[in-house]
Coordinates of N, CA, C and O in Angstrom, one line a residue:
X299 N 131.1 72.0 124.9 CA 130.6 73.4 124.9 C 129.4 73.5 125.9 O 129.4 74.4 126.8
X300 N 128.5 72.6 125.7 CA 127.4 72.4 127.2 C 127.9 72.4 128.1 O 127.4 73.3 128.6
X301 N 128.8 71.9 128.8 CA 129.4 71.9 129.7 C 130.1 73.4 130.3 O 130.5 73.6 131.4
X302 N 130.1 74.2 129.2 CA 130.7 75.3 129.8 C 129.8 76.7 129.7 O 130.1 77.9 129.5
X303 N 128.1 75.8 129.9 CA 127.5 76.7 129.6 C 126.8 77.4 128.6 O 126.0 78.3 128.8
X304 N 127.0 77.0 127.3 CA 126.6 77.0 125.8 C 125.5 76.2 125.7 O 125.4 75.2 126.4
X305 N 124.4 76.8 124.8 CA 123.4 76.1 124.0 C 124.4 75.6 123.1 O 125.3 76.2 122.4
X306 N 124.1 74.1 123.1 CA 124.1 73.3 121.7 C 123.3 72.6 121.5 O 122.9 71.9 122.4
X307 N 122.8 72.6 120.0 CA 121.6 71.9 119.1 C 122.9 70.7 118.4 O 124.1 70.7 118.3
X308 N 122.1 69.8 118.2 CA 122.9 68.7 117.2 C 121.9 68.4 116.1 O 120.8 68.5 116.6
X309 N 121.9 68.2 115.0 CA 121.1 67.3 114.0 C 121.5 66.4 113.0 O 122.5 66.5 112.3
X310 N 120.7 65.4 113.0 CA 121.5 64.1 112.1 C 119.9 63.8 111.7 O 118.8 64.1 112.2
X311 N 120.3 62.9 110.5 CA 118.8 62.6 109.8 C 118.6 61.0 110.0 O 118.0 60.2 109.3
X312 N 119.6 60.7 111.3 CA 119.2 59.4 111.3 C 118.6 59.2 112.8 O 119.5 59.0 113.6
X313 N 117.4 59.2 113.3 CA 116.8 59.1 114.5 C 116.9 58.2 114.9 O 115.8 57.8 115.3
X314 N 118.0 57.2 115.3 CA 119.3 56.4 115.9 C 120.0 57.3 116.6 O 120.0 57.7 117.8
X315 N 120.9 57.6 115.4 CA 121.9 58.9 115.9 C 121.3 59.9 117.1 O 121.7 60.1 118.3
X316 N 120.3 60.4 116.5 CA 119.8 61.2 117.6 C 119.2 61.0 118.7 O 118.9 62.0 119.4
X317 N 118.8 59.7 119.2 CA 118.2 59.1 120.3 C 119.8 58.7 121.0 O 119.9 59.1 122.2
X318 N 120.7 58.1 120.4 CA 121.7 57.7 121.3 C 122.6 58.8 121.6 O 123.1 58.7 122.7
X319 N 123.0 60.2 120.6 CA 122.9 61.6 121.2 C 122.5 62.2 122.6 O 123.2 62.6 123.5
X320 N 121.0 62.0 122.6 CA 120.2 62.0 123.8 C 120.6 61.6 124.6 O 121.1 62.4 125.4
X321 N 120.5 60.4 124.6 CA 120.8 59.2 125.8 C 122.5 59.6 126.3 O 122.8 60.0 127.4
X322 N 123.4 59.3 125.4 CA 124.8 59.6 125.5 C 125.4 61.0 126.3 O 125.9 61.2 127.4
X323 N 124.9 62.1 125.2 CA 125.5 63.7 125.5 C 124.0 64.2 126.3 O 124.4 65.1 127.1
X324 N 123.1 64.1 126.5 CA 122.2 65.1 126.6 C 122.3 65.3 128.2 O 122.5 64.5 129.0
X325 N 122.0 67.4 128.3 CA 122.2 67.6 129.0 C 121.5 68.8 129.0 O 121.0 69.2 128.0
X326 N 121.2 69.6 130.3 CA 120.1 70.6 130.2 C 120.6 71.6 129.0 O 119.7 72.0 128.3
X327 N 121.6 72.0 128.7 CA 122.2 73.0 127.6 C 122.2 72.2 126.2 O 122.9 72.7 125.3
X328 N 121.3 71.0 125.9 CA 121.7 70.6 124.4 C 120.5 69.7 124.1 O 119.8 69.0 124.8
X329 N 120.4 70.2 122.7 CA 119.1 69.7 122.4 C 119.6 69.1 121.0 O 120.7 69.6 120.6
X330 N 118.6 67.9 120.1 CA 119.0 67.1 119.3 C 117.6 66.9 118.5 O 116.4 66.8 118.9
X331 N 117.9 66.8 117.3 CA 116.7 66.9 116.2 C 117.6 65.8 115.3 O 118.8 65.5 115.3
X332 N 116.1 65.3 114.5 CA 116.4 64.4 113.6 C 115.8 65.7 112.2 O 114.8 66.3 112.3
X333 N 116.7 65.8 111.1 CA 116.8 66.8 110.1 C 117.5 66.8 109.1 O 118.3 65.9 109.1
X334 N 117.5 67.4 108.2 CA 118.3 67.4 106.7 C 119.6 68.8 106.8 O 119.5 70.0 106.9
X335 N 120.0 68.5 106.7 CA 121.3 69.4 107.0 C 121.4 70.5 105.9 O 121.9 71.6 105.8
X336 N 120.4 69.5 104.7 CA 120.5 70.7 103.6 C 119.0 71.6 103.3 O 118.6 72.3 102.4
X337 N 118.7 71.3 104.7 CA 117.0 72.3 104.3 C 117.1 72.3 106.2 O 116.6 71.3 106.7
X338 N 117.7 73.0 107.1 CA 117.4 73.4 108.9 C 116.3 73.9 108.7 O 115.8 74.6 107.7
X339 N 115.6 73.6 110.0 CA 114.1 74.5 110.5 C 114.9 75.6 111.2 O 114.1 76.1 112.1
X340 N 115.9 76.1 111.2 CA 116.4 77.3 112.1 C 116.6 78.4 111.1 O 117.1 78.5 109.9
X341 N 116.0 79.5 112.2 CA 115.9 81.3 111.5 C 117.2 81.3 111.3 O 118.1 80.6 111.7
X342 N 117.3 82.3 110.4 CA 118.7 83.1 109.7 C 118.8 83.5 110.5 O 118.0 83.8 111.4
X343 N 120.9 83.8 110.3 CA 121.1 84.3 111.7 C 120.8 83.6 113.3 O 121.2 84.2 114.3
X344 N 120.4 82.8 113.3 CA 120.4 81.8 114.8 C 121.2 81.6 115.9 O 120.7 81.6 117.0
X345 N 122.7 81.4 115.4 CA 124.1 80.6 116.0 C 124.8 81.3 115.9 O 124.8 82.0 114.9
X346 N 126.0 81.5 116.9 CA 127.0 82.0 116.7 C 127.9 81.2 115.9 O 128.5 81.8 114.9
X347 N 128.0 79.6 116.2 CA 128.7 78.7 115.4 C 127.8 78.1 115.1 O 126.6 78.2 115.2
X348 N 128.8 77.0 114.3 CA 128.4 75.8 113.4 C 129.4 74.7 113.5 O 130.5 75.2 113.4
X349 N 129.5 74.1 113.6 CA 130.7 72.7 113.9 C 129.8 71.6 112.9 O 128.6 71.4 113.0
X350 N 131.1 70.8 111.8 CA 130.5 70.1 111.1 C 131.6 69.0 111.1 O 132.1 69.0 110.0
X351 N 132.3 68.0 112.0 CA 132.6 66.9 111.9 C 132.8 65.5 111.4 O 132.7 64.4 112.0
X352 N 133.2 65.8 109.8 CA 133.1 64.5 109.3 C 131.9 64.6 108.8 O 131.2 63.8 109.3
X353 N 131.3 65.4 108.0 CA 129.6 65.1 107.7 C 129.8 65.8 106.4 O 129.0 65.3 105.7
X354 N 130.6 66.8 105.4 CA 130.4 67.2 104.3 C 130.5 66.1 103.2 O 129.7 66.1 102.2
X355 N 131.4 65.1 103.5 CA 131.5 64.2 102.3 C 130.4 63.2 102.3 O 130.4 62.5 101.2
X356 N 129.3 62.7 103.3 CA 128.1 61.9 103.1 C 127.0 62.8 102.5 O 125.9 62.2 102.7
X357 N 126.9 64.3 101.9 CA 126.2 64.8 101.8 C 126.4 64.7 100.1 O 127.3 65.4 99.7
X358 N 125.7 64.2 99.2 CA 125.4 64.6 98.2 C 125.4 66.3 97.7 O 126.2 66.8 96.9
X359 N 124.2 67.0 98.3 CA 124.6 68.6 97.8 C 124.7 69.3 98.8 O 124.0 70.0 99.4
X360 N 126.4 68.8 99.0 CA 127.4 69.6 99.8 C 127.5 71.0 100.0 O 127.9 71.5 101.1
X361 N 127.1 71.8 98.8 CA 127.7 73.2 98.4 C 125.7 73.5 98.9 O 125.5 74.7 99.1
X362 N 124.9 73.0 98.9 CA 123.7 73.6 99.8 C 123.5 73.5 101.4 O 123.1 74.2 102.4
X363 N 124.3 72.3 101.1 CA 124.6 72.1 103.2 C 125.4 73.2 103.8 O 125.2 73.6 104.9
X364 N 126.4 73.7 103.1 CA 127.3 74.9 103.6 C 126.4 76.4 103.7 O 126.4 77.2 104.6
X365 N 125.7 76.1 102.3 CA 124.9 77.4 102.3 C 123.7 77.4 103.5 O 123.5 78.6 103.9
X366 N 123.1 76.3 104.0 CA 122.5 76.4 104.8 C 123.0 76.9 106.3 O 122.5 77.6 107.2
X367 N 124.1 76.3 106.2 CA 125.4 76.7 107.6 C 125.5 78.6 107.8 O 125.4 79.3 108.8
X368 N 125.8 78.9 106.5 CA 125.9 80.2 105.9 C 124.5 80.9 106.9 O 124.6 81.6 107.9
X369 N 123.4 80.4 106.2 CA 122.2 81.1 106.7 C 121.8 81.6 108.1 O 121.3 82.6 108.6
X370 N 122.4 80.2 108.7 CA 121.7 79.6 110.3 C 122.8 80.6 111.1 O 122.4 81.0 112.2
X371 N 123.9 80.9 110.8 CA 124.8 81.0 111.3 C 125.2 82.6 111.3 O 125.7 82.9 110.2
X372 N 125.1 84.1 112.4 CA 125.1 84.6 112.9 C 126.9 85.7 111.5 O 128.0 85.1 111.2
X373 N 126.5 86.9 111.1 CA 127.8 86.9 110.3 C 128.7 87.2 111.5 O 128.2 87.4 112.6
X374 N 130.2 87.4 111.1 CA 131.3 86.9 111.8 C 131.0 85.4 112.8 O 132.0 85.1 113.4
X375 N 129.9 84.6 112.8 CA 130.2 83.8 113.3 C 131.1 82.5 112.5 O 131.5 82.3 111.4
X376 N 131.3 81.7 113.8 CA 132.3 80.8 113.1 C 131.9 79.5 112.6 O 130.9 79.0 113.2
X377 N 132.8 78.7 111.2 CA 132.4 77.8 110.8 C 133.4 76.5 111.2 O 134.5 76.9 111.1
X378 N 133.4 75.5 111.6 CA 134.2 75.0 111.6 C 133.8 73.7 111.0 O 132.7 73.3 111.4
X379 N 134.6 72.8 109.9 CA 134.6 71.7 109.3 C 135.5 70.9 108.8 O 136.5 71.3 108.2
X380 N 135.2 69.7 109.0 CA 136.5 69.2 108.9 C 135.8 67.5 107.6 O 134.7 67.0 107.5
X381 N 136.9 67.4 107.1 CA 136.6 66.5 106.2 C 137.9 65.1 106.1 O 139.1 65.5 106.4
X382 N 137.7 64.2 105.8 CA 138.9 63.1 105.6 C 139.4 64.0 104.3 O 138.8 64.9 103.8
X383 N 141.0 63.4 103.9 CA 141.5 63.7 102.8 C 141.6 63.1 101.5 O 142.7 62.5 101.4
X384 N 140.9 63.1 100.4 CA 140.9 62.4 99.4 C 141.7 61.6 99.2 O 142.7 62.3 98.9
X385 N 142.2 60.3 99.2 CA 143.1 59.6 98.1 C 143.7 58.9 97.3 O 144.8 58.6 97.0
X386 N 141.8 58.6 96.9 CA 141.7 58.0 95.2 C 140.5 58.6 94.9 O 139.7 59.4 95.3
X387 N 140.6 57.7 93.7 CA 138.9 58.1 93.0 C 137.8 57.2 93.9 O 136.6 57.6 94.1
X388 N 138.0 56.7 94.2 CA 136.4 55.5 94.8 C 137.0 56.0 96.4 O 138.1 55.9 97.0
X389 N 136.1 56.3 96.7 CA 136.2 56.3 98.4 C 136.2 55.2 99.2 O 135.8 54.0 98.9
X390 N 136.8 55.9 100.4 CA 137.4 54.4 101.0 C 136.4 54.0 102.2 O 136.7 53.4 103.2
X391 N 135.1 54.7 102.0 CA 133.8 53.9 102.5 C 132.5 54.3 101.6 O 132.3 55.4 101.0
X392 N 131.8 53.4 101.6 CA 130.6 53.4 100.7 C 129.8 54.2 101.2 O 128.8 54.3 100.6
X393 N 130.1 55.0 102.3 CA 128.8 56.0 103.1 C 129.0 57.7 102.7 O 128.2 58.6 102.7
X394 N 130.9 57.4 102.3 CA 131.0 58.8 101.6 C 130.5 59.2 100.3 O 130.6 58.1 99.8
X395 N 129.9 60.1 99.3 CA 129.6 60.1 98.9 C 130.4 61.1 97.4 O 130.2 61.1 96.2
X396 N 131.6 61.8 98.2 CA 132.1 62.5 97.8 C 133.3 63.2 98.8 O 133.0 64.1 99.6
X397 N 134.3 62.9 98.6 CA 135.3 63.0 99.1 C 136.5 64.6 98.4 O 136.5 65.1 97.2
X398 N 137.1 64.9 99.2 CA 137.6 66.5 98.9 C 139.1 65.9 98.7 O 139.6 65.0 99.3
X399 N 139.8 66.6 97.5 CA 141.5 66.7 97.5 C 141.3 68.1 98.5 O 140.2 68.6 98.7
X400 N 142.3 68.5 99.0 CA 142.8 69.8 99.7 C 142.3 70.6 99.2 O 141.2 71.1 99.6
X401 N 142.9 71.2 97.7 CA 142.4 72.5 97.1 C 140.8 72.9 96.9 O 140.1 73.9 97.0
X402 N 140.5 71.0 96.6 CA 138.7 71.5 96.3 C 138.5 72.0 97.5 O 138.3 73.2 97.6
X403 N 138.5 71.3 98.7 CA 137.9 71.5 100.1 C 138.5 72.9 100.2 O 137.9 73.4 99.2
X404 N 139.0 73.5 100.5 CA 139.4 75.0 100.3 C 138.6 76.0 99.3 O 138.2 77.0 99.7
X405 N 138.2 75.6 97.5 CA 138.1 76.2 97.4 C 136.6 76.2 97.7 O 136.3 77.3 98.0
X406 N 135.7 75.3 97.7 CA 134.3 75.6 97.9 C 133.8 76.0 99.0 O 132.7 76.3 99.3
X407 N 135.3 76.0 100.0 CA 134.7 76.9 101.7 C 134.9 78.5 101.0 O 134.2 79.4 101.5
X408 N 135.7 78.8 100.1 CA 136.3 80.0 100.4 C 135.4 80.5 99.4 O 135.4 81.8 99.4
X409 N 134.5 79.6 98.4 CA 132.8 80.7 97.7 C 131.8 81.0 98.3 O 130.8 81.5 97.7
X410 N 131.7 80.5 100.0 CA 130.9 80.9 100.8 C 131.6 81.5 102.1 O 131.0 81.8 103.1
X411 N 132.9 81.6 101.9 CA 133.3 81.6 103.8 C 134.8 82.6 103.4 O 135.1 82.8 102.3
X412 N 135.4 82.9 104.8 CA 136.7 83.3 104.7 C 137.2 81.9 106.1 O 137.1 81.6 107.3
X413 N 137.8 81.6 104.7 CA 138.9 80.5 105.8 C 140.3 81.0 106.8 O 141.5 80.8 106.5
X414 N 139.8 81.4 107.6 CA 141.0 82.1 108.5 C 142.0 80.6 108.7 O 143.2 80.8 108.6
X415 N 141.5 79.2 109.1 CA 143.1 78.5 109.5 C 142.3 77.3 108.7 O 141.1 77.1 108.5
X416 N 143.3 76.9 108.6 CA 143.3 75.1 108.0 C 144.3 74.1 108.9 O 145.5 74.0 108.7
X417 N 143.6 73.4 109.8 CA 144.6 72.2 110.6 C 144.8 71.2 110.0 O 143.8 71.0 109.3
X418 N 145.8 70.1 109.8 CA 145.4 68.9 109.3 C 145.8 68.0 110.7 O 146.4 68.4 111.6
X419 N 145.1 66.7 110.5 CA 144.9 65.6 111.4 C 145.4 64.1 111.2 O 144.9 63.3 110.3
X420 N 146.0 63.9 111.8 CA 147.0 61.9 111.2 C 146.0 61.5 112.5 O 145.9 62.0 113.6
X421 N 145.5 60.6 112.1 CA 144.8 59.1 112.2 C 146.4 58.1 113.5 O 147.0 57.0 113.2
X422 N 146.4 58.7 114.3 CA 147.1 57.6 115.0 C 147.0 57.4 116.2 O 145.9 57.1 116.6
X423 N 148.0 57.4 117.1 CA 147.3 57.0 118.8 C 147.5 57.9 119.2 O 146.5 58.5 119.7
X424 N 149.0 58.7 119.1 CA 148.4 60.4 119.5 C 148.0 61.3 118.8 O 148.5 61.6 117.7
X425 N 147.3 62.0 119.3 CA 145.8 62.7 117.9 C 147.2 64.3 118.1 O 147.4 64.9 119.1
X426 N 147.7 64.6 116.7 CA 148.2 65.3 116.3 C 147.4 66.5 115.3 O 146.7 66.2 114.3
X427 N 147.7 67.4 115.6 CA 146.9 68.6 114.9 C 147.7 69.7 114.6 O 148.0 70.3 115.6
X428 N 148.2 70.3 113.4 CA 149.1 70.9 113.2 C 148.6 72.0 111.6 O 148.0 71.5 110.6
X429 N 149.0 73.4 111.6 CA 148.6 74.3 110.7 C 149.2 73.4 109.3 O 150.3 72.9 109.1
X430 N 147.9 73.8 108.4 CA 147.8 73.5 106.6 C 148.4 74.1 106.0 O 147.9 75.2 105.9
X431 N 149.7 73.9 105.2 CA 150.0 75.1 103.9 C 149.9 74.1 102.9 O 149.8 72.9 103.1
X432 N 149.8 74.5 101.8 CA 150.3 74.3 100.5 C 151.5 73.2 100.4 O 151.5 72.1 99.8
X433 N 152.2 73.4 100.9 CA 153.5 72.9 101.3 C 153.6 71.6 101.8 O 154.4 70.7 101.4
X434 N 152.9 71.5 102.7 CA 152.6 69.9 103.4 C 151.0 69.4 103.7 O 150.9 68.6 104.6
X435 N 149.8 69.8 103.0 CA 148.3 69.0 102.9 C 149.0 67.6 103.1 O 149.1 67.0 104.2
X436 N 149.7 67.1 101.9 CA 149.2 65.8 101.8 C 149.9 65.1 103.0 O 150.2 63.9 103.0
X437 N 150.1 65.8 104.1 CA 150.7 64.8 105.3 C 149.9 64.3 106.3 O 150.0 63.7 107.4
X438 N 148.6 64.9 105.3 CA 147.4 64.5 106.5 C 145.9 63.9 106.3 O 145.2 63.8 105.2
X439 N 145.5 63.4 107.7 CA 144.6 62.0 107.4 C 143.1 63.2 106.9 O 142.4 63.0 105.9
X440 N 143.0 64.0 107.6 CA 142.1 65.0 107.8 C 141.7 66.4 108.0 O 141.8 66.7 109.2
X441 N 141.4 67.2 107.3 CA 141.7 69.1 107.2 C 139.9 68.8 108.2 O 138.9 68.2 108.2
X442 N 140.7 69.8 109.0 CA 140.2 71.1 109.9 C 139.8 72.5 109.7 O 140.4 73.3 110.3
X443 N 138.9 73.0 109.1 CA 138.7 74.4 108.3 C 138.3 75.5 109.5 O 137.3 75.0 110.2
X444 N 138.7 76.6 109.9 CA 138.2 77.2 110.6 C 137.4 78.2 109.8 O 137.7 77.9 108.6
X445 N 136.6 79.0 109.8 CA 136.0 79.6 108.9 C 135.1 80.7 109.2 O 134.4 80.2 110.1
X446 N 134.9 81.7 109.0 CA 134.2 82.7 109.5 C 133.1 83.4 108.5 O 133.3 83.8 107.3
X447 N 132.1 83.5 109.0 CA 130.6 83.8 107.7 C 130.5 85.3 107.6 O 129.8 86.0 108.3
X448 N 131.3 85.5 106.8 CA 131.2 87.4 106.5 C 130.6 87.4 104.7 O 130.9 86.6 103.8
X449 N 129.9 88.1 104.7 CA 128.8 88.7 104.0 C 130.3 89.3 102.8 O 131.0 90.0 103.5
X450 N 130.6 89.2 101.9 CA 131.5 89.2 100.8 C 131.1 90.6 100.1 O 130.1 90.7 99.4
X451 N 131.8 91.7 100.3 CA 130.8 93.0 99.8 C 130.8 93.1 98.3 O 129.9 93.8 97.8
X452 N 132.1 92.2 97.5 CA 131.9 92.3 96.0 C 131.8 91.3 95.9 O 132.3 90.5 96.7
X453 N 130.7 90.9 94.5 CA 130.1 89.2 94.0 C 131.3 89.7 93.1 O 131.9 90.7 92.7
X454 N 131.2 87.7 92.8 CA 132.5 87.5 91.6 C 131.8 86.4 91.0 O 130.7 86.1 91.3
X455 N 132.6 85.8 90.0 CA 131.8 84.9 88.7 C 133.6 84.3 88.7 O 133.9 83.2 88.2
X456 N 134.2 85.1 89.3 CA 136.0 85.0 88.8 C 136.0 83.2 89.9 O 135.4 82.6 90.8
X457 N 136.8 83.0 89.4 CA 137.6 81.8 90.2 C 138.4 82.2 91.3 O 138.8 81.4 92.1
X458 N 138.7 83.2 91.4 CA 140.1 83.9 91.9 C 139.5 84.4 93.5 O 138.7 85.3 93.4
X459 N 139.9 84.0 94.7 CA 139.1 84.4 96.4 C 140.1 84.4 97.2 O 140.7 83.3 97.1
X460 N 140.8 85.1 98.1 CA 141.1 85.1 99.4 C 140.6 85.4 99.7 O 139.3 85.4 99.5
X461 N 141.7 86.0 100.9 CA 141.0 86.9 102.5 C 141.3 88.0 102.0 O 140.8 89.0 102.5
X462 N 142.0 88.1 101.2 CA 142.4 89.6 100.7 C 142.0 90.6 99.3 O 142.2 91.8 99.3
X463 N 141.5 90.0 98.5 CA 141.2 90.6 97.5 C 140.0 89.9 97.0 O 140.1 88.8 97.5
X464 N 138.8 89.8 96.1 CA 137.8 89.5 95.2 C 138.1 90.4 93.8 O 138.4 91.6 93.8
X465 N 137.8 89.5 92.7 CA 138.3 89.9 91.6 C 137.2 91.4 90.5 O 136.1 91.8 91.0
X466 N 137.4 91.6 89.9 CA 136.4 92.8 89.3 C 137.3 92.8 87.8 O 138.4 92.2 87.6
X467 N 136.3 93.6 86.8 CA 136.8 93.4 85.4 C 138.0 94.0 85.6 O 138.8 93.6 84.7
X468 N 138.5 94.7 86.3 CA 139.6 95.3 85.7 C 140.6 95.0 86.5 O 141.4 95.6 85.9
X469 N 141.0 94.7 87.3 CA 142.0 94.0 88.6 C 141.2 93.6 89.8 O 140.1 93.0 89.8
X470 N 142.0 94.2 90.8 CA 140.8 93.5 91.9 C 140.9 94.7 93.2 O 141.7 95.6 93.4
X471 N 139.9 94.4 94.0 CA 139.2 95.5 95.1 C 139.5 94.8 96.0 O 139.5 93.6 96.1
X472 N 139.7 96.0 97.0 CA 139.8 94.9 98.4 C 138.6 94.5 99.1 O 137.7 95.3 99.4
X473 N 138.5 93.2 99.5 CA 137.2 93.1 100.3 C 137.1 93.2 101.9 O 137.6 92.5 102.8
X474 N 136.4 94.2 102.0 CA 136.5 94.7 103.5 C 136.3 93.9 104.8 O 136.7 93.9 105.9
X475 N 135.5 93.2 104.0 CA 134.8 91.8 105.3 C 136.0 91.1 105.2 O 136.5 91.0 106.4
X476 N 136.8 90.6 104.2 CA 138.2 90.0 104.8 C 139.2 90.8 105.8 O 139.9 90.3 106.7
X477 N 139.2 91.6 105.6 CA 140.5 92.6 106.4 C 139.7 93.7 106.9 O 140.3 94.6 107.5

């Protein structure tokens, strides 16, 4: 994205990471902080995007790191996150902390976000990327969330979210920010 002219910021809370960031990517368009992903020093509204790479599942309070994303991040801007795919109980590294089946990772984007696409990703020599249904998640090493930060015009308590409807006592309303 620097390269084509874009401000990008990076943050990682391990000032390792962010020195070899530096050294590695850095370039007049990108700047790099050592930080907590679940408390940014950045104003509401800041970013057009957000790009989150493999970083929700080392995060303990995941569902505040998103909300922070939420904040920083400009509405209609975009979310993009991607997570490995659950597939046991004990994770298959000691650094994750919490690992997603499909549905959860869907549903806790879709109480803060409208997930417009889901890619999944196989782990092999040629890097394959291909749209998520229902139908085929489990064929993949790793979901891709695209995601868009719109302001939800009806609150819900309900379990029940698309892009198309939010639920209310008596059926459901359309939500405008989806459609």
């Amino acid at each position: 994205l620097s390269k084509c002219g874009a401000s990008v910021v990076g943050v990682d809370i391990s000032k390792d990471a962010v020195v070899y960031a530096r050294h590695k990517y850095g370039d007049e368009n990108t700047s790099y902080y050592v930080g907590d992903v679940t408390s940014l020093k950045f104003c509401d509204n800041e970013f057009d995007a957000a790009v989150g790479i493999e970083t929700i599942e080392h995060i303990p309070e995941y569902v505040q790191y998103l909300s922070e994303l939420k904040r920083v991040v400009k509405e209609n801007g975009k979310i993009i996150i991607s997570t490995p795919q659950k597939k046991a109980e004990i994770p298959n590294t000691p650094f994750h902390v919490h690992e997603f089946y499909y549905d959860e990772f869907i549903k806790v984007l879709q109480s803060l976000f409208i997930v417009r696409e889901v890619y999944g990703l196989k782990r092999q020599s040629k890097p394959c990327a291909e749209k998520v249904s229902y139908n085929n998640y489990s064929d993949y090493d790793i979901y891709l969330a695209v995601c868009e930060n719109c302001k939800m015009q009806y609150e819900t308590s309900d379990t029940y979210n698309d892009d198309y409807y939010v639920s209310e006592e008596n059926g459901y309303k359309m939500n405008y920010c989806g459609r």
